[in-house]
PDB file of N, CA and C in Angstrom:
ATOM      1  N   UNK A   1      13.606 -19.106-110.906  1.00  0.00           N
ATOM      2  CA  UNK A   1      13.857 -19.661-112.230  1.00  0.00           C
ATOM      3  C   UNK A   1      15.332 -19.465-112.570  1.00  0.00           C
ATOM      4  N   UNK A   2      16.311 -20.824-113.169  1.00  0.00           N
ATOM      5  CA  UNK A   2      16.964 -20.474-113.327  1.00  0.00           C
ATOM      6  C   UNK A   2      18.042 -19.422-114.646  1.00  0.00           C
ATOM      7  N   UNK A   3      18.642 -18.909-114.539  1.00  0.00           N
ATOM      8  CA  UNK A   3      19.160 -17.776-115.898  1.00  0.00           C
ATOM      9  C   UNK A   3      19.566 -18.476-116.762  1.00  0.00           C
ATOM     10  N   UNK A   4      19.004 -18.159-117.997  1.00  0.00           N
ATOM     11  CA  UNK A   4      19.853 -19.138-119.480  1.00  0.00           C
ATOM     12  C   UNK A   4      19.887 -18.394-120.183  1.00  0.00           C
ATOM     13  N   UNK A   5      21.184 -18.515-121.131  1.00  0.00           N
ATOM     14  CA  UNK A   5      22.073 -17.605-121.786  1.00  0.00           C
ATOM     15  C   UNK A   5      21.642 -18.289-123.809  1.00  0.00           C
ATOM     16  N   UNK A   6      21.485 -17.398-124.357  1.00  0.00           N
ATOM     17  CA  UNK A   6      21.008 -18.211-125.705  1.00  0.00           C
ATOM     18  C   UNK A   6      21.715 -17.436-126.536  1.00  0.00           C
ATOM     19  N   UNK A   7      22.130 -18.248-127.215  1.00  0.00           N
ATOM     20  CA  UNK A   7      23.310 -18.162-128.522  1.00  0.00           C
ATOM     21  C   UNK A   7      22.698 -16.870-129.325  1.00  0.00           C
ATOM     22  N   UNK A   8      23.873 -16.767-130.395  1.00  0.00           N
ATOM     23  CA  UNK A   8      23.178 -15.325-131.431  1.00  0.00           C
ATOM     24  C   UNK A   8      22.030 -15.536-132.305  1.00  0.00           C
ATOM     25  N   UNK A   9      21.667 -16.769-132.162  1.00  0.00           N
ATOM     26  CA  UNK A   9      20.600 -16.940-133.109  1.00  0.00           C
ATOM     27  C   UNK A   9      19.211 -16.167-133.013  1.00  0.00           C
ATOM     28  N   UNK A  10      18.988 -15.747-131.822  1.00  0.00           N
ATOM     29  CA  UNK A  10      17.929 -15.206-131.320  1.00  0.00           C
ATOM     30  C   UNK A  10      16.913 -15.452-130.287  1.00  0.00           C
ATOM     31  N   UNK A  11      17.241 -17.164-130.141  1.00  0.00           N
ATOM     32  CA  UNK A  11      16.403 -17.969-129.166  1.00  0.00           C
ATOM     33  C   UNK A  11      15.827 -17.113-128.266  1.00  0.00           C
ATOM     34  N   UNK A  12      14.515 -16.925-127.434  1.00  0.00           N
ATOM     35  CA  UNK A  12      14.265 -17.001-126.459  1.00  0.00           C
ATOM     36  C   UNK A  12      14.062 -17.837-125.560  1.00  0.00           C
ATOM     37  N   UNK A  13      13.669 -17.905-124.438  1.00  0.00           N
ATOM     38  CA  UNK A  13      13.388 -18.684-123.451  1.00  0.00           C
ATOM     39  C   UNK A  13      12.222 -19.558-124.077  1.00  0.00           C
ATOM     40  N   UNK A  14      11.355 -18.688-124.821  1.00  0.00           N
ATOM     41  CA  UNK A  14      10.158 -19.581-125.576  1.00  0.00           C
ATOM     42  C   UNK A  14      10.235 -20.451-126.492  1.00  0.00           C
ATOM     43  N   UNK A  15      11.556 -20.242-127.317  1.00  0.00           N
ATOM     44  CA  UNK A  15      11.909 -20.830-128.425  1.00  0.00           C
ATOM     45  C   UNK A  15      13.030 -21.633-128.492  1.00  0.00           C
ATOM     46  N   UNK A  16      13.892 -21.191-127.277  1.00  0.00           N
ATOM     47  CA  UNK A  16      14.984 -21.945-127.474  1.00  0.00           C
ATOM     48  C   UNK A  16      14.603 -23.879-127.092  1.00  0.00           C
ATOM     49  N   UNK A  17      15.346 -24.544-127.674  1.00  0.00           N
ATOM     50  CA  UNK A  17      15.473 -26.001-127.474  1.00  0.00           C
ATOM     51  C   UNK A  17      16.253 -26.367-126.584  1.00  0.00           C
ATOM     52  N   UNK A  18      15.757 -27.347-125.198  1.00  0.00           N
ATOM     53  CA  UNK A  18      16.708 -28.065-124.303  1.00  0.00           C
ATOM     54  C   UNK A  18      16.690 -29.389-124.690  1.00  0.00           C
ATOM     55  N   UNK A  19      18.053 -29.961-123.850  1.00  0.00           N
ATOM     56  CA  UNK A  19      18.155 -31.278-123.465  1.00  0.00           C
ATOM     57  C   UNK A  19      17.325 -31.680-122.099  1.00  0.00           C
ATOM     58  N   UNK A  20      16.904 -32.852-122.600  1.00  0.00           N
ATOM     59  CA  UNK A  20      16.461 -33.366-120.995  1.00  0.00           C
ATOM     60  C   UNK A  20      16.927 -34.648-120.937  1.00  0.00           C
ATOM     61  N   UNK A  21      17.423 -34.703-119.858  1.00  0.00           N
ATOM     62  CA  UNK A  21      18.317 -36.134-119.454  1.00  0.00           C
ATOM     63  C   UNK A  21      17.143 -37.010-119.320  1.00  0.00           C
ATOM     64  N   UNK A  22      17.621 -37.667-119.480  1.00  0.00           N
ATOM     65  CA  UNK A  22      16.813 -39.350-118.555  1.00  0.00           C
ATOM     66  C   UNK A  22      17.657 -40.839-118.404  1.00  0.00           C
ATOM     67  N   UNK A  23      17.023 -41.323-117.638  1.00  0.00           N
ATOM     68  CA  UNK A  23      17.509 -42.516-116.754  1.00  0.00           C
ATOM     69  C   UNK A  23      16.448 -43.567-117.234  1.00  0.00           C
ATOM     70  N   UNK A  24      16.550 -44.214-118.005  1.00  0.00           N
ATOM     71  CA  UNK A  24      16.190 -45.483-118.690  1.00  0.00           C
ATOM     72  C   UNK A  24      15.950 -46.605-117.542  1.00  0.00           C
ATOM     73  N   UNK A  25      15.581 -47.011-116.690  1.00  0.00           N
ATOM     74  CA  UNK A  25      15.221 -48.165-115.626  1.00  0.00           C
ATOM     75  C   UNK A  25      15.359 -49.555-116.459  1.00  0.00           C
ATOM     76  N   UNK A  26      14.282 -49.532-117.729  1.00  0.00           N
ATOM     77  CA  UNK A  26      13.938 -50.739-118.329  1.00  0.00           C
ATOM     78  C   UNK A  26      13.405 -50.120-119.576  1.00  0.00           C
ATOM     79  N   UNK A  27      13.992 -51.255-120.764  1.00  0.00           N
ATOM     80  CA  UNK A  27      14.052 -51.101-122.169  1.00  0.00           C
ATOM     81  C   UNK A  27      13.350 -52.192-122.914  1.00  0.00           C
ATOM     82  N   UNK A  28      12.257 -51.999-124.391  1.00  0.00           N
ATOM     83  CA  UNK A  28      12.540 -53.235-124.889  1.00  0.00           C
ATOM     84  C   UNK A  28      12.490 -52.922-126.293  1.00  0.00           C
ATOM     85  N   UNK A  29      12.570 -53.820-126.872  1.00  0.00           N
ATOM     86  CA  UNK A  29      12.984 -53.846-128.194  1.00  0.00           C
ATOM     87  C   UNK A  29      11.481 -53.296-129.308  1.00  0.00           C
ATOM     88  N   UNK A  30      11.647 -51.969-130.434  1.00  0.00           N
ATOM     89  CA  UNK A  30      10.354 -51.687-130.869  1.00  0.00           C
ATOM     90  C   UNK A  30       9.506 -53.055-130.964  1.00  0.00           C
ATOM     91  N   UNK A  31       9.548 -53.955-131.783  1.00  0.00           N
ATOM     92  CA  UNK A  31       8.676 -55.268-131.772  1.00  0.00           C
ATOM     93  C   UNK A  31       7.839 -55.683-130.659  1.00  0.00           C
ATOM     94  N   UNK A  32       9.043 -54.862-128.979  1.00  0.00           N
ATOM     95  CA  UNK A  32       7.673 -55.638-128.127  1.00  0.00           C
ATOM     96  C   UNK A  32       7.793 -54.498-127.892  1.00  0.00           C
ATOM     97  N   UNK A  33       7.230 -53.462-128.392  1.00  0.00           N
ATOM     98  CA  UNK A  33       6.332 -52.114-127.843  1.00  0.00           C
ATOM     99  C   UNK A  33       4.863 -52.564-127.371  1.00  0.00           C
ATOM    100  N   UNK A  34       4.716 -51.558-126.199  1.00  0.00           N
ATOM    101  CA  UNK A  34       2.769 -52.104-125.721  1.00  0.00           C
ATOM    102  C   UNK A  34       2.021 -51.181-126.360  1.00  0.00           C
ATOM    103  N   UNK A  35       1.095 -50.804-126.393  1.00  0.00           N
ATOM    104  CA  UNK A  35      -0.099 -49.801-126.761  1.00  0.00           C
ATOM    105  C   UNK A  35      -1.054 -50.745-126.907  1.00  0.00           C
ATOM    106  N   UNK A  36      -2.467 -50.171-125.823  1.00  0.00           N
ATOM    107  CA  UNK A  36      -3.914 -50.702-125.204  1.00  0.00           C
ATOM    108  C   UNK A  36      -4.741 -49.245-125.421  1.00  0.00           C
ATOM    109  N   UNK A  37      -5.490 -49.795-126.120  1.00  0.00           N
ATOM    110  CA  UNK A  37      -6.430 -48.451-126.077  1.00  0.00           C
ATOM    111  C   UNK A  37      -6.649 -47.807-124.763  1.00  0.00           C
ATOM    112  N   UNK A  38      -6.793 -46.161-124.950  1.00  0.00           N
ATOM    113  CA  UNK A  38      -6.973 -45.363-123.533  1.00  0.00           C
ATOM    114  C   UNK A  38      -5.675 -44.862-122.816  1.00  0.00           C
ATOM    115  N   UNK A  39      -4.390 -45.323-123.222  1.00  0.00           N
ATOM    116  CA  UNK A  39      -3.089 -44.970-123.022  1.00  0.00           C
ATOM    117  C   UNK A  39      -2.812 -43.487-123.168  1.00  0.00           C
ATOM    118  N   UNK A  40      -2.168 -42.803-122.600  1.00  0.00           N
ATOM    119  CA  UNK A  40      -1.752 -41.603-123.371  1.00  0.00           C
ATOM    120  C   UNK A  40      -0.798 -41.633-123.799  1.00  0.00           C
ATOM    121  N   UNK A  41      -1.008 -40.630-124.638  1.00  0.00           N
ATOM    122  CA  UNK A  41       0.116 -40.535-125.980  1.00  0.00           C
ATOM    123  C   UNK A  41       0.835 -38.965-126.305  1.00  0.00           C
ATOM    124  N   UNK A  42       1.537 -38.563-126.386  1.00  0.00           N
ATOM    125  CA  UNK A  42       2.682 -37.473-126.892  1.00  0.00           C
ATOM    126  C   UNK A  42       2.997 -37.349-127.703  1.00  0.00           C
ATOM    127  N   UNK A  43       3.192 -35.722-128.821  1.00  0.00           N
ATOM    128  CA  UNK A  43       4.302 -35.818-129.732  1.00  0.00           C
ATOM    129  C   UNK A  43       5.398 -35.356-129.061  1.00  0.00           C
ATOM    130  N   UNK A  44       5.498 -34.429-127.892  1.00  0.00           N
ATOM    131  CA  UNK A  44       6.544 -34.294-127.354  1.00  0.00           C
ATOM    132  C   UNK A  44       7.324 -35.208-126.865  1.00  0.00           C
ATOM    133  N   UNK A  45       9.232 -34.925-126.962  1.00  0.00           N
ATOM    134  CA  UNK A  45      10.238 -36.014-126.519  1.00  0.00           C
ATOM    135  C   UNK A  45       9.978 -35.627-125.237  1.00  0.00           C
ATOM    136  N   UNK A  46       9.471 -35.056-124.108  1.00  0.00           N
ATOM    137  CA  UNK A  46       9.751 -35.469-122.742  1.00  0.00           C
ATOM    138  C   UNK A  46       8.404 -34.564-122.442  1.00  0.00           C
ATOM    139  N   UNK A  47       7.212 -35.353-121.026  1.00  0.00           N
ATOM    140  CA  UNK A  47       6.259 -34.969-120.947  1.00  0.00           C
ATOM    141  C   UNK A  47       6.014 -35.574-119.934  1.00  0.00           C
ATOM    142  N   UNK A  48       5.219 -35.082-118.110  1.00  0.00           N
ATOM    143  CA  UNK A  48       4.956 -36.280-117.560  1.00  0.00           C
ATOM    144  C   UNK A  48       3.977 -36.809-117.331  1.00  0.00           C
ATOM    145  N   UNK A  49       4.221 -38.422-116.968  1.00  0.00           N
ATOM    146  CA  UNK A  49       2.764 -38.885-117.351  1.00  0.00           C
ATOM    147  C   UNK A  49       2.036 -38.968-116.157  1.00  0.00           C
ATOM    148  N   UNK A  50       0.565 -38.846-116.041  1.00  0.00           N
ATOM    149  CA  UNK A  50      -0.302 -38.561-115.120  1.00  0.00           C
ATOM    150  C   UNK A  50      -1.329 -39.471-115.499  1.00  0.00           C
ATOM    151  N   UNK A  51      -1.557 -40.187-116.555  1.00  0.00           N
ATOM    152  CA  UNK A  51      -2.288 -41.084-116.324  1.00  0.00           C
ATOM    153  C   UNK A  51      -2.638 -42.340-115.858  1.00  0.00           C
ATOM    154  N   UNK A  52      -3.220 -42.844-115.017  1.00  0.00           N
ATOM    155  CA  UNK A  52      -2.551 -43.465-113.690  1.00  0.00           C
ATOM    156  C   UNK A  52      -3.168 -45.231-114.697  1.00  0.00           C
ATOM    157  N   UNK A  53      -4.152 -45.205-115.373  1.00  0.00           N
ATOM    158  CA  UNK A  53      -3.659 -45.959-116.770  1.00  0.00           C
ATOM    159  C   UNK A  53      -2.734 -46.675-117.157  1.00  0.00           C
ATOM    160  N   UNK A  54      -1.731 -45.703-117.618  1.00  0.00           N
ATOM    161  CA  UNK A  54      -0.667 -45.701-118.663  1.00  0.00           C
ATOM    162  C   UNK A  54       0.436 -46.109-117.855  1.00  0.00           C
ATOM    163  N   UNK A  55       0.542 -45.833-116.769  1.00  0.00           N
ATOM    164  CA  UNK A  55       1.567 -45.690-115.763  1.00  0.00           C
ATOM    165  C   UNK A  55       1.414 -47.080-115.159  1.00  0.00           C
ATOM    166  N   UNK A  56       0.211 -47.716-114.991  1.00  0.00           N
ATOM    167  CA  UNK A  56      -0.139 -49.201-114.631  1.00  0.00           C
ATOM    168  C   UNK A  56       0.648 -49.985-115.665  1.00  0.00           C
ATOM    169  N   UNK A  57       0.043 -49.538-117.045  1.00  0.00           N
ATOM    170  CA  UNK A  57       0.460 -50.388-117.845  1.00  0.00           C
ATOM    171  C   UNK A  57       1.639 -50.661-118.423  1.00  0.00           C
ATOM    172  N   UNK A  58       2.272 -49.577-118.099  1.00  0.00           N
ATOM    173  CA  UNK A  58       3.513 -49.374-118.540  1.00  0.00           C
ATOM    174  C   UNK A  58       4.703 -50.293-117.277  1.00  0.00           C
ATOM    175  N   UNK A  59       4.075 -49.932-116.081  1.00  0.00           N
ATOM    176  CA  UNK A  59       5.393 -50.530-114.735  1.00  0.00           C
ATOM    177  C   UNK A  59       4.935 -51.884-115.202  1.00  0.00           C
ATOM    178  N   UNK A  60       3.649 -52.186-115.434  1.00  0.00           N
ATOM    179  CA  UNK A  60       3.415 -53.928-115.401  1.00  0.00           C
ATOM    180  C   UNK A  60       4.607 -54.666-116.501  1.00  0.00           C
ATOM    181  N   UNK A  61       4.260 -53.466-117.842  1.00  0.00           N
ATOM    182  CA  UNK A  61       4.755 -54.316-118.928  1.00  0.00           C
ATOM    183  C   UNK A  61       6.730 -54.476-118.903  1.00  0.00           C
ATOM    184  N   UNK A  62       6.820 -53.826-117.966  1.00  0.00           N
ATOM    185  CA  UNK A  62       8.248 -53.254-118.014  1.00  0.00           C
ATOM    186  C   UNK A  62       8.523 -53.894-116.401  1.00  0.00           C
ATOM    187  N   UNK A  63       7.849 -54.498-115.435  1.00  0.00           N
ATOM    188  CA  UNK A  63       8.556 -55.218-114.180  1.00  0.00           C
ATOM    189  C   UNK A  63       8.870 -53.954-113.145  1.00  0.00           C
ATOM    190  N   UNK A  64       8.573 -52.827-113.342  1.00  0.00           N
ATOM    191  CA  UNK A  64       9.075 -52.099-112.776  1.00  0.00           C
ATOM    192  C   UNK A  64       7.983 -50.695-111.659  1.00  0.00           C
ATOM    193  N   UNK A  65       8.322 -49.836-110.994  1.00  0.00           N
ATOM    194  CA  UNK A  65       7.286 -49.138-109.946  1.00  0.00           C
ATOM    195  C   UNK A  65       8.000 -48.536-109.393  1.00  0.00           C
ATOM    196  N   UNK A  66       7.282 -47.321-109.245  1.00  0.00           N
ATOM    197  CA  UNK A  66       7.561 -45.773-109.528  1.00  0.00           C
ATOM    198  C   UNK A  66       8.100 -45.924-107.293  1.00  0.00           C
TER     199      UNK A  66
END
């Protein structure tokens, strides 16, 4: 695991907040957002997806494969 250093605030490893990069492939505009019932869904900003579902529906709607 790697060592991370956290400001005076107190953060721990449990508490502190990261960045997570990402690489955008394909974008579209909110208006053509998809959602089909049975999709999974997140409140977390970064999570990965395993539902093989969502992951259909998503490369279809977007032209794109993993």
């Amino acid at each position: 695991m790697p060592s991370y250093q956290y400001g005076s605030s107190g953060d721990t490893e449990v508490t502190a907040e990261y960045v997570v990069p990402a690489k955008w492939e394909a974008t579209v505009r909110a208006s053509e957002a998809i959602w089909k019932p049975g999709m999974f869904a997140n409140q977390n900003s970064a999570c990965k997806l395993s539902k093989q579902f969502t992951i259909d529906t998503v490369e279809a709607a977007l032209s794109v494969s993993d």
